[in-house]
Amino acid sequence: MTPLSIPSFSYQMKVKVLSRNPDDYVRETKLDIQRVPRNYDPTLHPFELSREYTRALNATKLERVFAKPFLASLDGHRDGVNCMAKHTKSLSTFLSGSCDGEVAIMWNLTKHECVRTLQAHEGFVRGMVVRYCGTSFFTVGDDKTIKQWKMEAPGYGEEEEPLNTILGKTVFTGLDHHWQEGVFATCGQQVDIWDEQRSSPIRSFTWGVESFSSIRFNPVETEILASCASDRSIVLYDMRESAPLKKVIMTMRSNTLCWNPMEAYYFTCSNEDYNLYTYDMRYLDQPVTVHMDHVSAVLDVDYSPTGREFVSASFDKTIRIFPKDVGHSREVYHTKRMQHVICVKWSSDNKYVLSGSDEMNIRLWKAYAAEKLGVLAPRERQAINYNQKLKEKFQHHPQIRRISHHRHLPKSIYHQTKELRIMKEARRRKERNVRKHSRPGTVPVVSEKEKHVVTVVK
Amino acid sequence: MDKVSKKSIKNCSSQTPESAELNPDEVYIDEAEVEELNAADENIICEEEDACKDERKRQRLLEAISALGGKRKRKLGERSEAAVQMSEFTVSGEGEKVNLSDLIGTIDKNAAIPAKTKKQLKTLQQSNKTVECPLSKQESERIQRDVAYQKAASEVSQWKGVIKQNQRAEQLVFPLNQEPSGPKPFERVLTSWKAQTPLEQEIFSLLSINKQPIHDPILTPTEEASLRAMSLEEAKVRHAELQKARALQSYYEAKARRERKIKSKKYHKVQNKHKRKEFLKQFDEMVKTNPAAALEELNKIELARMQERMSLKHQNSGKWAKSQVIMAKYDEGARKSMQQQLEVNKDLTQKLVTSLNNEEDSEIEEVSAEVTPAFVKDAEEGLDSSNPWMRGKLSAEPREKQTSDSVDLTAEGFGGNASEDEEDKHNVAETEEEALLREFDNRRKHRQIQEADTELILCLDDDDNEDKEKTKNAAEDLDTSDKEEELSQFTSLMQGLTDAHWDIEAEFAKTAADTSSQLEQSFIKIGTLEDRELLSQEDSAAEKVPVKPQLSTSTENPLPASPVTEKKRKRKRGIELKHVLTKETNIIHVPLAPTFRDSEDLDESLDQRQLIKEAFAGDDVVSDFLKDKRKQEDTSKPKLLDLTLPGWGEWGGTDLKPSRNKQRRFRIKAALPPPRKDQNLPSVIILEKRNSSVTLHQVNTLPFPFENHAQFESTIRCPMGRTWNTEQTVKKITKPKVVTQLGTIIEPMNRERLGKKLVSPGSQDSVKLS
C-alpha cells in the first residue's frame, strides 16, 4: 500500500509559481511608452510636505547657482551710450546712439558685433526710434535736427545720407514714433507731433514754460502720449486734441517713462528720487505702486513685452527688474566695470535685457537670470515648471526666502542701501514722535504713495 | 477853420458814446489835422517863394479844401511792419460804422427772406441784453483739457475687462494673437473655403436645392426630426401602458355596473362599512402625507358628528322606535333593529382620534396606558378616588374587568377613557366592548405611525432601560434559572426591538408577576426617558401619591395571569407586529456593555481588565513614561563643574584622589534653574528647550495675503509632485503662468483684441447663422 501511495501523493502536489498576464507588461509595439505602474496610496508616500520642502529648498539653491545673467558686452562706442532703440521687426537688430553724438550704431545681437555705424549728429544723440514697419529709423540730436535714416545699409559707393532732415528751432531731447501710423513726436521746449511727410509739426503742445526730457506714445491706445517735464511734472496728451490732457506734479523730476504694452492705462516713470512710480492714467492723484530699491536717480525704464515686469537703469550703476505691481525689485544686475546706466531696453521676445552705460558699453543680460536658454527637453521643462511651482509654494518659508532674495551687491550700494534704510527709519520715527506730541489730527498719516505727488493740474 | 473843428466835434458828439470809446484815435486825428491846417495857412501867407515845397503845399491845400466840404475822408491805416498775427485792435474800420438796424432795414424789403427770420431779428433788435463776456483764455483752455481728459480716460477704461481677464488668467501664452496650432474644426475650414470651379459650384447648387447641409450641423432636416422623435422601445413601452390602462378602465366600469344592480341590503351595508374602514385607513395615510387635506376631511367628519348629535334621528325616540320598544319584548327582530339604530348613532357620534386634533390627549393616554398596565389598575381599583389614574369609567365597572380574559388585558387598560359617552351606559355590554375594541384599534394604528417616527430613539432608550433593569434583577433575584430565562428574553427583545413599547409593557407585566418589590421598582422606573419627562410634566404630583397604597395592595393582589402564559402572549404579539409592520426597521445592535459601572458587573469588567493586562504584560507604559520624565529632568539640571586638578599642592600619581578640601574648593555648583513647568503635572513632559534646527525652517509669521493660519496651511498642505498626483494633475498644477517663445516678437496689445473680447462667442454664432 505504501509504495503505491507515494507516487499518488507526488502527483497531487501543487507547485506554486509566479504567473503574470503578459498583457499587463508587454508593449504592443516597440514605440510605445513603457508602462510604469504607480500606486498613489498616500500611506505609501509619507512625509509629502517635508519632502516637497526639501525639493523646494534645493530648487531655490540651484536657481541661485545657475543665476548667471550676464551674456555679453558690446563695445564699439567712443563715448557713453545715450540712447538705444529696439528694432520692431527683427530681434537680432539693435540700435544705439552715443554721447559724443557722432555715432549711431546698429548691432547684430546674435553675433555680438557692430554691423554699421553712421555719423548722425553733432553733439549728443538725444533720442532714436525705429519706425513701426522697421524700414527706417529716426534720430534727434543736440544739433536741433531730426533725421530719418534707412534701416538698410547704403550700397557700395553710395554715401550715408539721411532720408529726411528736419531743422528745428530748438534742441530736441526726446523722440518717439506712433505704433501704427506715420506720425512721430518730439520733445524739447515743447512737445511736437510730426507727420513724416511734412517739415513742420502738425501739432505742438505747450503748457507753461518748461522743457521736456522724454516722450512716449501709448502702444495700446496709440493716440495717447505722455511726457516728462523739467518742472517735475508728467503731462498726458491726446494726439487728436489741441490741448494737453492733464499734468501731475511730483516732488522730484521724472527722467523717463514707459507705458505698459499690455495694459492700456498703466505707465511707469523713473524718478530722480531713486524711485519708480507706476500710475494709472485715469487716477493721477497717487501712484498705483511705488517701486523702491535703487540708491540713486533712476534714469531709464522699459517694460517687458508681456507687461508683467519692467527693467530700470539707474545712476547707481545697477539695473533692476521689478514686477509691475510689487514695490521691490526681484533682481539686480551689476558688474564691476559698468558705470552709470543711462538707458535700458527689454528685448521684444521677453528673454533679454540690454543696458547702455556711461563707459561706452552695451551689455546684454538675461531677463531671467537662471533661465536655461535654448530648446528644452519635455522632461526638463516639466522639472523646471515643477520647481518653479515649488518655489512659489514655499516662498514664505524663511530659508527659501532668504536664499532666493540674497544678492551680492557692490560694497558702495550695499552700504548706501543700509544708510538709506536708516535714514528712512529715522524720518519715520521723527514723524511718529511729532505726531505723538502734537494734538491729535494735526499731523496726519501720509502714505508712501501720497507723499510723492504734489498736485494734479487739470 | 473853427467851423471845421466845431463840426468835427459835433460829429463826434453825435455819435453814440460807445462808438466814441471805440474810436479814440479818430478824434485825435481830427485835432491833429486842425493844428496842421492852421500851420499851413500861415505858411501860405508868409512863405510863397519856396518852390520845392510847392507841391506839398498844394497837397495840403487840397486836403484843406476837401475838409471844408463837410464829408471828410479818413486816413487808411498802414502796415509798416511784417507780422504773422494782426492785432484785433489795429483793424480799424473804414467809413461809417455799420449798425444792425441798417442791415435789418434792407431785410424788411427783401421778400425772399422768410418771416420767421425777420421776426427773430426783430426780437433780437428789441432785446437790451448784452452778451456775456467770454471766459478768459486760461479758463477756457482748462475746460477744454478737462473734457479731453475725460474722453481719453473713458476710452482707456474700455480695456479694463481685458486687463482683468489677463491678470486672472491661469496661463497666458505670448504672443497673444497666435493662431491655435493643430487641426482646425471641419466647419471652420469649410466656411472659409468657397466653391471656385464650375464643378464645385454645380455640386453646391445641387446640395442647396436638396436641402442638404453644407456645414455645421451635418444632418438633413428630416434626419434631425427623426432624431428628435421617440425611439422604438420607448414607443412600445408607452403603447403597452396605454393598452393596460384602457383594459383596467373597462374592467372597473363593468364591475361598478354589476355592483350597482345588486339589490341585497345587507351586501350594501357591508360594502358601506368596508368603505368607511377604507376611508379611515386612507385618512390615516393622509394625516401623514397631506395634513391640510386630512384636516379638511376631519372637519367634514366633525360636522357630520355634530349634526348627528343635534338630531334625534337614531335616538330611538321616534314613533317607530317607540312601537319597536313595545314590540321588543316579544320580537327578536325589533330588538335587533333598535340595536342597529343605536349603533348607527354611536358610529356617527364617535369622536375620531387622530394625531391632528388630540395629539396631546392621546399622548397622555398612551403614557398612562404604557406606564400603568392593567394589573396595576386592577390592584388599585376602587381604592383611591383621588388618584387621577383611576378616575374613569374603569372603576365603575370592576366586574367586567375581572371577567375579561387576559388577552384583553391591555385593551381594558384603555377603559378609563373619558371620550366614552355617559349616555351609552345603558347599552348592551357587547356593543360597548366592540366600540372599545375599535377605538383601541384606531389608537394602535396611530401609535404605529408615531412609533415609526421615533423608532430609533426608542430603541436606544429601551435598550438602556433594559440594561438597568437587568442589572437590578441580577442583584435581587436569587433564582438563577429565572435569570437565565430573563436573559433569553432579553436577547429576543434585542432582536425584536421594533416594537419597543409592547415589550416594555410586557416587561412590566412580567416583573409584576415576579415579586412585589420588583413591581414597585418597575413602577418607579418608568418606561422610556421621554415618557418620564412627560410624566414629570403632566402629573408629577399624582405620581407620588399612589406609591404607598400600591405597596400594600400589590402583595394581596392575585396574579392576573401566570408568567408562562404572559411570555407566550408576548412572543405571539411580537410576531403579530412583525406582520403588521411592512417596513423593515433598522435594528441597531448596541453591545450590551453597561453604560455605568456597578458592583454587579464587577466580575465582568475584571475579566476585561485581566485580558488587557495579559495582552500588554510586556510593556509597562507608565514606568517608561516616568523614566523618560526623570531623564528629561536630569538633562535640564545644571551639571557640577569639577575643576580639581590632581597633583597641585599634593602628591600626584595613580590611584590618588584629590583631597576633599581641594574638591570643595574647585567644584563649582551652578545656580539652580527655574522650576520646571511640568513639576506638578505627573503625566506630562514639557520640553522647555526649543528645537532651533526646526524653527529655522518654519514660518513664524503669517504671510501677507493670508488672513488666517488655516488658509495658509491649506495652500501648503496638498503636494504637487508626481509622487502623489497623476500625470495629468501634475501637468495642470505646474502650468507656468506666462509662456513665451524664444525668438518670437511679442507685439503690444492690439485694438482687435478688445473687439474680440467685446463680442461674446454666443453672439458670434448668431452672426454666423444669420
Tab-separated table of N, CA, C and O in Angstrom, chain B residues 22 304 750:
chain	number	residue	atom	x	y	z
B	22	LEU	N	-14.880	153.520	-28.833
B	22	LEU	CA	-14.191	152.592	-29.729
B	22	LEU	C	-13.164	153.290	-30.609
B	22	LEU	O	-12.150	152.708	-30.949
B	304	ALA	N	-70.483	66.205	10.461
B	304	ALA	CA	-71.462	65.118	10.426
B	304	ALA	C	-71.809	64.683	11.855
B	304	ALA	O	-72.964	64.453	12.205
B	750	ASN	N	-3.401	94.719	-28.882
B	750	ASN	CA	-3.969	95.288	-30.093
B	750	ASN	C	-5.440	95.629	-29.899
B	750	ASN	O	-6.116	94.996	-29.121
